[in-house]
Short mmCIF file of C-alpha atoms in Angstrom, two decimals:
data_model
loop_
_atom_site.label_atom_id
_atom_site.label_comp_id
_atom_site.label_asym_id
_atom_site.label_seq_id
_atom_site.Cartn_x
_atom_site.Cartn_y
_atom_site.Cartn_z
CA MET A 1 75.51 138.76 214.05
CA LEU A 2 77.78 139.03 216.83
CA ARG A 3 80.61 140.32 214.21
CA ASP A 4 78.22 142.55 213.44
CA ALA A 5 78.04 144.00 217.02
CA ILE A 6 81.40 143.71 217.33
CA ARG A 7 82.43 145.74 214.30
CA SER A 8 79.28 148.76 215.04
CA LEU A 9 80.29 148.87 218.69
CA ALA A 10 84.74 148.55 217.58
CA GLU A 11 83.89 151.29 214.61
CA ALA A 12 81.64 153.32 216.96
CA LYS A 13 83.23 153.50 220.78
CA ILE A 14 87.00 152.27 220.37
CA ALA A 15 88.54 153.33 216.87
CA PRO A 16 88.12 156.76 217.51
CA TYR A 17 90.07 156.45 220.58
CA ALA A 18 93.28 154.37 218.96
CA ALA A 19 95.51 157.47 217.37
CA ALA A 20 95.39 159.22 220.96
CA VAL A 21 95.98 155.41 223.36
CA ASP A 22 98.47 154.97 221.10
CA GLU A 23 100.13 157.89 221.83
CA GLU A 24 100.00 159.37 224.68
CA ALA A 25 100.23 155.35 225.53
CA ARG A 26 97.24 155.46 227.81
CA PHE A 27 95.14 152.42 229.04
CA PRO A 28 91.79 152.35 226.17
CA GLN A 29 89.39 153.26 229.65
CA GLU A 30 86.75 153.88 226.16
CA ALA A 31 87.33 150.83 225.37
CA LEU A 32 86.59 149.12 228.56
CA ASP A 33 83.74 150.67 229.43
CA ALA A 34 82.23 150.25 225.44
CA LEU A 35 83.53 146.58 226.55
CA VAL A 36 82.06 145.73 229.69
CA ALA A 37 79.13 147.28 228.81
CA GLY A 38 77.86 144.92 226.00
CA ASP A 39 79.27 142.32 228.01
CA LEU A 40 81.89 141.25 225.71
CA HIS A 41 85.26 142.26 227.56
CA ALA A 42 85.32 138.73 229.21
CA VAL A 43 82.86 136.60 227.01
CA HIS A 44 84.09 133.00 227.73
CA VAL A 45 83.54 133.12 231.48
CA PRO A 46 81.00 129.93 231.41
CA GLU A 47 77.13 130.95 232.03
CA GLU A 48 77.16 129.09 235.10
CA TYR A 49 79.22 132.02 236.52
CA GLY A 50 77.59 134.79 235.37
CA GLY A 51 79.39 134.84 232.16
CA ALA A 52 78.00 135.08 228.41
CA GLY A 53 79.27 131.57 227.80
CA ALA A 54 80.93 132.14 223.79
CA ASP A 55 82.62 128.85 222.61
CA ALA A 56 86.79 129.48 221.70
CA LEU A 57 84.93 130.88 217.65
CA ALA A 58 83.15 133.40 219.32
CA THR A 59 85.54 135.00 221.94
CA VAL A 60 88.44 134.87 218.48
CA ILE A 61 86.33 136.69 216.67
CA VAL A 62 85.52 139.39 218.79
CA ILE A 63 89.47 139.43 219.55
CA GLU A 64 89.58 139.57 215.91
CA GLU A 65 87.08 143.31 215.43
CA VAL A 66 88.68 144.54 218.67
CA ALA A 67 91.87 144.04 216.94
CA ARG A 68 91.07 145.09 213.67
CA VAL A 69 90.86 149.30 215.21
CA CYS A 70 92.74 149.22 218.44
CA VAL A 71 94.79 146.13 219.46
CA SER A 72 95.62 147.45 222.47
CA SER A 73 92.06 147.24 223.38
CA SER A 74 91.98 143.43 221.99
CA LEU A 75 93.75 142.80 224.73
CA ILE A 76 91.14 143.68 227.65
CA PRO A 77 89.15 140.30 226.33
CA ALA A 78 92.61 138.49 224.86
CA VAL A 79 93.75 138.41 228.27
CA ASN A 80 91.37 138.05 230.59
CA LYS A 81 90.78 135.10 228.88
CA LEU A 82 95.09 133.90 229.63
CA GLY A 83 94.51 134.85 233.19
CA SER A 84 91.41 133.10 234.06
CA LEU A 85 91.97 129.69 231.98
CA PRO A 86 93.80 128.44 234.46
CA VAL A 87 91.13 128.77 237.25
CA ILE A 88 88.69 127.63 234.20
CA LEU A 89 90.75 124.90 233.40
CA SER A 90 92.43 123.11 237.18
CA GLY A 91 90.51 125.45 239.76
CA SER A 92 88.16 124.10 242.32
CA GLU A 93 84.77 124.75 242.33
CA GLU A 94 85.56 127.30 245.05
CA LEU A 95 87.84 128.70 243.33
CA LYS A 96 85.36 130.12 239.91
CA LYS A 97 82.99 130.77 241.81
CA LYS A 98 84.99 133.62 243.90
CA TYR A 99 87.25 134.80 240.99
CA LEU A 100 84.78 134.24 238.20
CA GLY A 101 81.68 136.15 239.10
CA PRO A 102 83.45 139.06 239.49
CA LEU A 103 84.96 138.72 236.27
CA ALA A 104 81.82 138.75 234.15
CA LYS A 105 80.17 141.60 236.06
CA GLY A 106 83.50 143.58 234.26
CA ASP A 107 84.63 144.38 237.79
CA GLY A 108 87.87 143.33 237.83
CA MET A 109 90.53 142.29 235.12
CA PHE A 110 92.69 139.28 234.88
CA SER A 111 96.68 138.85 234.32
CA TYR A 112 98.62 135.66 233.73
CA CYS A 113 102.14 135.65 235.50
CA LEU A 114 104.49 133.60 233.68
CA SER A 115 107.78 135.13 232.29
CA GLU A 116 110.77 136.42 234.27
CA PRO A 117 113.82 138.13 233.80
CA ASP A 118 115.82 134.73 233.88
CA ALA A 119 112.65 133.03 232.51
CA GLY A 120 111.25 133.31 229.16
CA SER A 121 110.82 130.92 226.95
CA ASP A 122 112.49 129.00 229.26
CA ALA A 123 109.72 129.35 231.63
CA ALA A 124 110.20 125.90 233.53
CA GLY A 125 113.83 127.98 234.78
CA MET A 126 111.48 130.65 237.07
CA LYS A 127 112.88 131.36 240.57
CA THR A 128 109.82 133.05 242.62
CA LYS A 129 108.82 131.43 245.06
CA ALA A 130 106.03 129.61 246.47
CA VAL A 131 106.58 128.22 250.76
CA ARG A 132 104.07 126.67 252.87
CA ASP A 133 103.08 128.46 256.70
CA GLY A 134 100.28 126.60 257.46
CA ASP A 135 97.19 127.21 255.71
CA PHE A 136 98.90 130.08 253.75
CA TRP A 137 101.64 130.46 250.90
CA VAL A 138 103.90 132.99 250.68
CA LEU A 139 105.15 134.21 247.88
CA ASN A 140 107.94 136.20 247.11
CA GLY A 141 109.67 136.94 243.40
CA VAL A 142 109.47 139.03 240.03
CA LYS A 143 107.38 138.78 237.04
CA ARG A 144 107.88 140.46 233.85
CA TRP A 145 106.24 141.42 230.90
CA ILE A 146 103.08 141.58 232.13
CA THR A 147 100.19 142.59 230.30
CA ASN A 148 97.40 144.89 232.15
CA ALA A 149 99.73 144.70 235.10
CA GLY A 150 98.35 147.62 237.46
CA VAL A 151 94.96 147.86 235.92
CA SER A 152 94.24 143.99 236.82
CA GLU A 153 92.64 142.82 240.33
CA TYR A 154 93.84 138.62 240.06
CA TYR A 155 96.77 137.98 238.67
CA THR A 156 97.85 133.50 237.79
CA VAL A 157 101.28 133.87 239.30
CA MET A 158 103.05 130.48 238.73
CA ALA A 159 105.99 130.01 241.75
CA VAL A 160 108.28 127.17 242.22
CA THR A 161 106.79 125.05 245.35
CA ASP A 162 109.20 121.92 245.29
CA PRO A 163 112.76 123.63 243.40
CA THR A 164 113.81 120.17 243.16
CA LYS A 165 111.31 118.92 240.47
CA ARG A 166 111.57 121.80 238.09
CA SER A 167 108.35 121.66 235.74
CA LYS A 168 106.78 119.50 238.17
CA GLY A 169 107.61 121.71 241.42
CA ILE A 170 105.84 124.54 240.41
CA SER A 171 102.65 125.45 241.09
CA ALA A 172 99.81 128.24 240.56
CA PHE A 173 97.80 130.57 242.58
CA VAL A 174 95.22 133.36 242.36
CA VAL A 175 97.02 136.69 243.67
CA GLU A 176 95.03 140.06 244.05
CA LYS A 177 96.54 143.31 244.02
CA SER A 178 94.91 144.33 246.69
CA ASP A 179 97.37 141.90 248.72
CA GLU A 180 99.42 143.59 251.39
CA GLY A 181 103.79 142.79 249.03
CA VAL A 182 101.67 143.69 245.70
CA SER A 183 103.60 146.45 243.76
CA PHE A 184 104.62 147.19 240.14
CA GLY A 185 107.67 148.14 238.26
CA ALA A 186 107.66 151.52 235.82
CA PRO A 187 104.98 150.74 232.02
CA GLU A 188 107.96 149.26 229.57
CA ARG A 189 108.38 151.88 226.69
CA LYS A 190 107.17 149.70 223.62
CA LEU A 191 106.94 149.84 220.06
CA GLY A 192 103.55 148.86 220.01
CA ILE A 193 100.83 148.64 221.87
CA LYS A 194 101.08 151.19 223.85
CA GLY A 195 97.66 151.56 225.90
CA SER A 196 97.91 147.96 227.50
CA PRO A 197 100.26 148.79 229.96
CA THR A 198 103.45 146.07 230.20
CA ARG A 199 105.06 145.67 234.11
CA GLU A 200 107.14 143.88 236.49
CA VAL A 201 105.02 142.48 239.24
CA TYR A 202 106.90 142.19 242.50
CA LEU A 203 106.08 139.77 244.75
CA ASP A 204 107.46 140.67 248.22
CA ASN A 205 106.05 138.66 250.88
CA VAL A 206 102.88 137.69 249.54
CA ARG A 207 100.81 135.46 251.98
CA ILE A 208 98.03 134.37 249.96
CA PRO A 209 95.43 132.12 251.98
CA ALA A 210 96.33 128.13 250.53
CA ASP A 211 93.25 127.80 248.97
CA ARG A 212 93.64 129.60 246.28
CA MET A 213 95.98 127.48 244.48
CA ILE A 214 95.38 126.28 241.10
CA GLY A 215 94.23 122.96 240.87
CA GLU A 216 97.62 120.24 243.16
CA GLU A 217 100.50 121.44 244.28
CA GLY A 218 102.66 120.33 240.97
CA THR A 219 100.23 121.12 238.35
CA GLY A 220 100.64 124.96 237.32
CA PHE A 221 103.28 124.55 234.94
CA ALA A 222 100.82 121.59 233.08
CA THR A 223 98.34 124.28 233.83
CA ALA A 224 100.12 126.96 232.43
CA MET A 225 100.78 124.91 229.11
CA LYS A 226 97.35 124.06 228.55
CA THR A 227 96.17 127.28 229.05
CA LEU A 228 98.80 128.37 226.34
CA ASP A 229 96.99 125.50 223.86
CA HIS A 230 93.81 127.41 223.96
CA THR A 231 95.12 131.24 224.28
CA ARG A 232 98.08 131.50 221.20
CA ILE A 233 94.68 131.93 219.23
CA THR A 234 93.31 134.16 221.12
CA ILE A 235 97.05 135.78 219.25
CA ALA A 236 95.78 134.69 215.79
CA ALA A 237 93.00 136.55 215.97
CA GLN A 238 95.09 139.93 217.19
CA ALA A 239 96.80 139.58 214.78
CA LEU A 240 94.12 138.70 212.21
CA GLY A 241 92.35 141.24 212.94
CA VAL A 242 95.01 143.89 212.73
CA ALA A 243 96.02 142.53 209.87
CA GLN A 244 92.94 142.79 208.15
CA GLY A 245 92.19 146.46 209.61
CA ALA A 246 95.68 147.62 207.77
CA LEU A 247 93.56 145.60 204.10
CA ASP A 248 91.14 147.53 204.22
CA TYR A 249 92.08 151.05 204.53
CA ALA A 250 94.83 150.79 202.20
CA LYS A 251 92.23 149.56 199.18
CA GLY A 252 89.83 152.19 200.37
CA TYR A 253 93.50 154.46 200.58
CA VAL A 254 94.19 153.01 196.71
CA LYS A 255 90.84 153.60 195.14
CA GLU A 256 91.54 157.21 196.36
CA ARG A 257 95.08 158.31 195.85
CA LYS A 258 95.67 159.11 191.62
CA GLN A 259 99.06 158.79 190.13
CA PHE A 260 100.13 159.78 186.23
CA GLY A 261 96.43 160.69 186.13
CA LYS A 262 94.33 156.84 186.81
CA PRO A 263 93.75 156.18 190.54
CA ILE A 264 96.43 153.22 192.30
CA ALA A 265 94.54 150.67 192.18
CA ASP A 266 95.18 150.28 188.67
CA PHE A 267 98.06 148.92 188.11
CA GLN A 268 98.59 145.51 188.25
CA GLY A 269 101.47 145.88 190.98
CA VAL A 270 99.28 147.08 193.02
CA GLN A 271 96.57 144.88 192.08
CA PHE A 272 98.72 141.84 193.19
CA MET A 273 100.34 142.98 196.03
CA LEU A 274 96.61 143.83 197.72
CA ALA A 275 95.70 139.63 196.01
CA ASP A 276 98.65 138.66 198.01
CA MET A 277 97.42 140.39 201.44
CA ALA A 278 93.95 139.17 200.96
CA MET A 279 95.42 135.51 200.02
CA LYS A 280 96.84 135.38 202.89
CA ILE A 281 94.51 136.92 205.25
CA GLU A 282 92.13 133.96 204.84
CA ALA A 283 94.61 131.56 204.82
CA ALA A 284 95.46 132.47 208.49
CA ARG A 285 91.92 133.36 209.08
CA GLN A 286 90.96 129.25 208.51
CA LEU A 287 93.53 128.20 210.37
CA THR A 288 92.77 130.16 213.12
CA TYR A 289 89.77 129.56 213.21
CA ALA A 290 89.77 125.92 212.40
CA ALA A 291 91.79 126.15 215.64
CA ALA A 292 89.54 127.89 217.53
CA ALA A 293 87.03 124.27 216.63
CA LYS A 294 89.76 122.37 217.69
CA SER A 295 89.82 124.33 221.23
CA GLU A 296 86.51 123.80 221.97
CA ARG A 297 86.37 120.48 221.25
CA GLY A 298 89.20 119.51 223.04
CA ASP A 299 90.75 117.52 219.92
CA LYS A 300 94.38 116.73 220.64
CA ASP A 301 96.19 117.81 218.33
CA LEU A 302 95.67 121.23 219.46
CA THR A 303 99.25 122.15 220.44
CA PHE A 304 100.57 121.78 216.77
CA GLN A 305 97.18 123.71 215.49
CA GLY A 306 97.08 126.17 218.22
CA ALA A 307 100.99 127.02 217.35
CA ALA A 308 100.39 126.67 214.16
CA ALA A 309 97.46 129.10 214.32
CA LYS A 310 99.36 131.81 216.06
CA CYS A 311 102.57 131.89 213.95
CA PHE A 312 101.45 132.22 210.47
CA ALA A 313 98.81 134.31 211.56
CA SER A 314 101.58 136.89 213.40
CA ASP A 315 103.31 136.27 210.64
CA VAL A 316 100.48 137.28 207.78
CA ALA A 317 100.42 140.13 210.06
CA MET A 318 103.85 141.29 210.25
CA GLU A 319 104.18 141.28 206.68
CA VAL A 320 100.49 142.65 205.44
CA THR A 321 100.90 145.22 207.82
CA THR A 322 104.72 146.47 206.41
CA ASP A 323 102.68 145.58 202.72
CA ALA A 324 99.99 148.71 203.66
CA VAL A 325 102.34 150.79 205.01
CA GLN A 326 104.45 150.79 201.30
CA LEU A 327 101.42 151.35 199.41
CA LEU A 328 100.03 154.60 201.08
CA GLY A 329 104.04 155.36 200.56
CA GLY A 330 104.71 158.04 202.52
CA TYR A 331 101.67 158.73 204.34
CA GLY A 332 102.08 155.36 205.55
CA TYR A 333 104.95 156.59 207.22
CA THR A 334 103.56 159.38 208.92
CA ARG A 335 101.51 159.35 212.19
CA ASP A 336 98.72 160.81 210.75
CA TYR A 337 97.52 157.38 209.11
CA PRO A 338 97.19 154.60 210.65
CA VAL A 339 98.59 151.67 208.99
CA GLU A 340 101.77 152.86 210.83
CA ARG A 341 100.59 152.15 213.98
CA MET A 342 99.18 148.71 212.74
CA MET A 343 102.93 148.27 211.76
CA ARG A 344 103.87 148.36 215.23
CA ASP A 345 101.10 146.56 216.92
CA ALA A 346 101.37 143.80 214.90
CA LYS A 347 105.03 142.64 215.45
CA ILE A 348 104.15 141.89 219.64
CA THR A 349 101.85 138.89 217.98
CA GLN A 350 105.27 137.50 216.55
CA ILE A 351 106.58 137.28 220.49
CA TYR A 352 104.52 137.07 223.20
CA GLU A 353 102.57 133.97 224.24
CA GLY A 354 106.15 132.57 222.80
CA THR A 355 108.01 133.39 220.28
CA ASN A 356 107.39 132.31 217.24
CA GLN A 357 110.74 129.91 216.70
CA VAL A 358 109.60 128.37 219.40
CA GLN A 359 106.18 127.69 218.08
CA ARG A 360 107.58 125.95 215.25
CA ILE A 361 109.89 123.80 217.97
CA VAL A 362 105.98 122.89 219.53
CA MET A 363 105.09 122.44 216.09
CA ALA A 364 108.38 120.10 215.90
CA ARG A 365 107.48 118.36 219.28
CA ASN A 366 103.66 117.83 218.20
CA LEU A 367 104.19 117.05 213.95
CA PRO A 368 100.20 115.10 213.54
#
């Protein structure tokens, strides 16, 4: 029922704008409005804070179905989870009430600020600092590659509170867009997901109340890594969605396109390509859904399974979308058909929330 509901909404309210959102590199406001109206923009927020209380698998299905028609739009529910999960995992009761309520109502989105110009895969090498000043913390630094920056109202920011302790000297804070000293860089000009703004976030003497720290001082990096164990599965869901969307489109196309007097779907070479695409997508789906179940239960092998799902599904998405372009031939290479957009959008799933090379390091360190 959930899949049917989100698919109907995605087809009717999100798909019609996907090409224009990509072409104009603009935020998919229509998708946000539709998702908020359907209470699907942040389904993971627990019921006690006004949310839908969806479990990890339901959240995956929402993201998958939105990504099937528009990957940029799927970053609304995905990044709302990424940005707010540190508050859910480690925040005080006051912090949860203050920020999860508005998120659930659709009054503001949440972004996640971990990466920096010189701290990507080596996130513990960050330079952003937070200095205590009485009942306040003062933040200074630059965060890079921040999804939905400038549109989101709330930002989970990781900052160094004790430079002598490396990862154990990093703390997490909630920063609001309206806080004095918060500003944003120009939107990055990207290969894909052009409808989701990616910008630098500048923190210039941003003074915030001490109670906006998420968890205890020095626990920010551990919270950030624990968050990613759960949210990598949402990236697997995006990858799954875009792969499915590309297969669905290519399947329809090959039945219509005729060469040598018959539909190209009748040729064994094409049939084998479609069979491989469908088989790999199904394998990715099973891995992703199993990882979502582990996320919900908090299983001890979640770190491995989340990395495996993200890595495998995103590699499949890149392969399947590339094959979909191939199946459409010259038309696949044009912007008149959606598969070239899907291929460009799929690429980022191999890069963000930890590159697939980093996922393999994570898996190797956490072999079951």
